[in-house]
Amino acid sequence: MTGTPETSGPADESLVKSAQSGDMTAFEELVHRHRDKIYGRVFSIVRNEEEALDLSQEAWIKAWQRLHQFAGDSSFTTWITRIAINLCLDHLRKQQRHRVEPLPETREDPLAWERLLPPVWTNPTERLERSELRVRIDAALAKLSEAHRTVLILHEFERLEYKEIARMVGISIGTVMSRLFYARRRMATLLADLQFPDAQHDQPLPQ
Amino acid sequence: MPNMTNLSPSDLQAWVDGQLDPVTSQAVADLVQRDPQAQALAEDLRLLSHLVRDHEPAPAPLPVKPDYFWARIQEGIQRLDPDPDTDPTFDPPPSRAPTPASPSRWLAWLLPACAAIALLVWLPSRQEPAAPNPGSLADARSLPTQDSTTVTMVGHEIETPDTGMASLTFYSAQNAMTVVWLDRVDLL
């Protein structure tokens, strides 16, 4: 969900410039191009259709309001996605005033080097189609708490560094690390019966 | 140099994610080299990360028609306050002057003030107040009240019905005069 969809017509940059001059039609075209991505990202975090709709619309309204601040340092989609994610995080923070969700403790025993995944993971006997895998991963993500899911999404899909996540969410880097580790452990448990595609083995570990 | 025994699975995860500083990164790399369990866990973390990244779920479909979605955004934009930085037609409203107090608010403290003044005029004619300190106004006893509900005046108390009132009492024996200063705290 990181790329810009294939579109004909003027580039985003050109539309942004027109919209910055007050051209509502250009802004409408930007909404048309990216509304699905923005709604999808918001929904992936809040997991509620109505809230996702409100928040994604609010993101677009805020984008219009702040369009003059957009300097083109990042792509327009990155910029509007950050606005939407920040709105989600604000929304979750407000909700958590009323609904305190205790986070399970992550085991941080320095010597606890047990495997995250069951050994069957690496046995490519049964394969799921990519679309089936996506559905399974989506279902697993839905079972995570909002706090764990948010950190995982920001790191894996938005490709944010730990320090960026910490700043956005308002938590320490240590908390980012422990939430991410817990989220992955939980995902591994939820996906334990999946088989891993061969192609994934080609990536080397860092040196 | 980080102590090997202080490294945690989270550090290993940060190493897999490329989020460690060079020194800690080298320490984790050394650990992975010689510890099969750490190596297995690192491999699991890497596989899981790639599995999730490469199979990001398809975005949930917009639950309303695109036209309706856009119409609601337009409504929201129209409701926005004009931004003075971007809107040349924006005419900033004049700065708001302090709202004058309504007559009822004035009456709320005027009536007790009148009562206090009447008492001041009336009391000296009945008895001589005991002067706390002879002298000028500078020697006078000032008694700002804490809760603003009671005015203490040289041995007499005047109840005021208003909690938003501050009072100060001055007594000058030289001038044979007591002055009670009443002030509305919430108007300051």
Tab-separated table of C-alpha atoms in Angstrom, chain A residues 1-2 24 27-28 31 35-37 39-41 43 49 53-54 56-57 60-61 64-65 68 106-117 121-122 130 133-134 137-138 141 152 155-157 159 161-163 177-178 180-181 184-185 187-188 191 194 196-197 200-207, chain B residues 4-20 25-26 28-29 31-33 35 37-64 66-70 72-81 83 85-86:
chain	number	residue	atom	x	y	z
A	1	MET	CA	0.000	0.000	0.000
A	2	THR	CA	2.933	2.299	-0.439
A	24	MET	CA	-11.077	22.379	-5.766
A	27	PHE	CA	-8.130	18.467	-4.962
A	28	GLU	CA	-11.113	16.299	-5.838
A	31	VAL	CA	-9.112	12.491	-3.275
A	35	ARG	CA	-9.152	7.834	-1.004
A	36	ASP	CA	-9.081	4.018	-1.039
A	37	LYS	CA	-5.532	3.818	0.216
A	39	TYR	CA	-9.419	4.730	4.046
A	40	GLY	CA	-7.740	1.311	3.966
A	41	ARG	CA	-4.854	2.448	6.165
A	43	PHE	CA	-9.421	1.052	8.775
A	49	GLU	CA	-15.991	1.075	9.460
A	53	LEU	CA	-14.911	6.705	7.383
A	54	ASP	CA	-15.065	9.730	9.677
A	56	SER	CA	-10.391	9.394	6.627
A	57	GLN	CA	-12.741	12.218	5.653
A	60	TRP	CA	-8.791	14.948	3.663
A	61	ILE	CA	-10.361	18.052	5.171
A	64	TRP	CA	-7.021	20.803	2.315
A	65	GLN	CA	-6.629	23.098	5.292
A	68	HIS	CA	-0.160	25.374	1.785
A	106	THR	CA	6.626	-9.130	26.968
A	107	ARG	CA	9.131	-11.557	28.269
A	108	GLU	CA	12.399	-9.739	28.253
A	109	ASP	CA	14.559	-12.431	29.763
A	110	PRO	CA	17.915	-11.858	28.068
A	111	LEU	CA	18.473	-15.584	27.890
A	112	ALA	CA	15.054	-16.483	26.486
A	113	TRP	CA	16.111	-17.276	22.963
A	114	GLU	CA	13.374	-19.743	22.175
A	115	ARG	CA	12.072	-19.838	18.639
A	116	LEU	CA	9.341	-17.466	17.650
A	117	LEU	CA	7.843	-19.776	15.077
A	121	TRP	CA	6.963	-22.931	9.426
A	122	THR	CA	9.884	-23.663	7.185
A	130	ARG	CA	-1.096	-14.943	-1.978
A	133	LEU	CA	-2.259	-15.365	2.812
A	134	ARG	CA	-3.369	-11.740	2.821
A	137	ILE	CA	-2.688	-12.012	7.849
A	138	ASP	CA	-5.543	-9.521	7.937
A	141	LEU	CA	-3.884	-8.383	12.591
A	152	LEU	CA	3.316	-3.399	13.684
A	155	HIS	CA	6.853	-0.554	11.049
A	156	GLU	CA	5.986	-3.236	8.509
A	157	PHE	CA	3.696	-1.357	6.124
A	159	ARG	CA	8.289	1.300	6.981
A	161	GLU	CA	11.921	3.482	12.014
A	162	TYR	CA	11.539	2.794	15.715
A	163	LYS	CA	12.297	6.396	16.656
A	177	MET	CA	10.517	-2.627	20.696
A	178	SER	CA	8.566	-4.606	23.253
A	180	LEU	CA	6.637	-4.946	18.214
A	181	PHE	CA	8.143	-8.109	19.638
A	184	ARG	CA	5.212	-10.529	16.125
A	185	ARG	CA	5.099	-13.321	18.647
A	187	MET	CA	1.208	-13.062	14.815
A	188	ALA	CA	3.488	-16.092	14.709
A	191	LEU	CA	-0.238	-17.960	11.725
A	194	LEU	CA	0.877	-21.406	7.578
A	196	PHE	CA	6.294	-20.122	4.369
A	197	PRO	CA	6.938	-19.452	0.689
A	200	GLN	CA	11.334	-15.580	1.572
A	201	HIS	CA	14.429	-17.603	2.412
A	202	ASP	CA	16.600	-15.699	0.000
A	203	GLN	CA	16.936	-12.634	2.193
A	204	PRO	CA	20.119	-12.754	4.278
A	205	LEU	CA	20.270	-11.659	7.867
A	206	PRO	CA	22.108	-8.408	8.545
A	207	GLN	CA	25.833	-8.703	9.115
B	4	MET	CA	26.210	-10.017	25.887
B	5	THR	CA	24.098	-11.180	28.782
B	6	ASN	CA	22.146	-7.925	28.647
B	7	LEU	CA	20.993	-8.506	25.106
B	8	SER	CA	17.340	-9.405	24.849
B	9	PRO	CA	15.133	-10.859	22.117
B	10	SER	CA	14.000	-7.280	21.481
B	11	ASP	CA	17.601	-6.331	20.730
B	12	LEU	CA	17.798	-9.253	18.351
B	13	GLN	CA	14.625	-8.036	16.697
B	14	ALA	CA	16.043	-4.504	16.426
B	15	TRP	CA	19.144	-6.011	14.822
B	16	VAL	CA	17.020	-7.882	12.270
B	17	ASP	CA	15.152	-4.620	11.581
B	18	GLY	CA	18.411	-2.695	11.196
B	19	GLN	CA	17.583	-0.359	14.034
B	20	LEU	CA	20.639	-0.742	16.254
B	25	SER	CA	24.659	-4.284	16.166
B	26	GLN	CA	28.134	-5.869	16.155
B	28	VAL	CA	24.265	-8.978	18.417
B	29	ALA	CA	25.924	-10.204	15.225
B	31	LEU	CA	25.968	-13.477	19.505
B	32	VAL	CA	24.060	-14.797	16.506
B	33	GLN	CA	27.277	-16.241	15.110
B	35	ASP	CA	24.460	-19.048	19.575
B	37	GLN	CA	19.128	-20.400	19.438
B	38	ALA	CA	19.685	-16.701	18.846
B	39	GLN	CA	20.329	-17.462	15.192
B	40	ALA	CA	17.071	-19.440	14.924
B	41	LEU	CA	15.090	-16.681	16.555
B	42	ALA	CA	16.649	-14.058	14.281
B	43	GLU	CA	15.720	-16.147	11.280
B	44	ASP	CA	12.141	-16.523	12.528
B	45	LEU	CA	11.829	-12.783	13.027
B	46	ARG	CA	13.129	-12.104	9.560
B	47	LEU	CA	10.788	-14.633	7.958
B	48	LEU	CA	7.774	-13.305	9.790
B	49	SER	CA	8.615	-9.711	8.927
B	50	HIS	CA	8.913	-10.542	5.236
B	51	LEU	CA	5.780	-12.669	5.273
B	52	VAL	CA	3.747	-9.786	6.703
B	53	ARG	CA	5.326	-7.105	4.528
B	54	ASP	CA	4.946	-9.078	1.336
B	55	HIS	CA	1.351	-9.960	2.016
B	56	GLU	CA	-0.086	-6.723	3.240
B	57	PRO	CA	-3.847	-7.165	3.328
B	58	ALA	CA	-5.795	-5.469	0.587
B	59	PRO	CA	-7.238	-2.165	1.747
B	60	ALA	CA	-10.753	-2.403	3.085
B	61	PRO	CA	-13.200	-1.098	0.468
B	62	LEU	CA	-14.796	2.275	0.992
B	63	PRO	CA	-18.194	1.519	2.552
B	64	VAL	CA	-19.951	4.454	0.846
B	66	PRO	CA	-17.369	7.867	-3.841
B	67	ASP	CA	-19.709	10.781	-4.613
B	68	TYR	CA	-21.070	10.748	-1.100
B	69	PHE	CA	-17.549	10.506	0.310
B	70	TRP	CA	-16.468	13.557	-1.670
B	72	ARG	CA	-18.948	15.043	2.887
B	73	ILE	CA	-15.384	16.245	2.447
B	74	GLN	CA	-16.668	19.297	0.561
B	75	GLU	CA	-19.113	20.038	3.350
B	76	GLY	CA	-16.316	19.796	5.870
B	77	ILE	CA	-14.121	22.145	3.859
B	78	GLN	CA	-16.933	24.681	3.554
B	79	ARG	CA	-17.411	24.619	7.297
B	80	LEU	CA	-13.755	25.474	7.886
B	81	ASP	CA	-12.916	28.909	9.158
B	83	ASP	CA	-7.438	30.777	6.998
B	85	ASP	CA	-2.706	33.038	5.649
B	86	THR	CA	-4.222	31.606	2.492
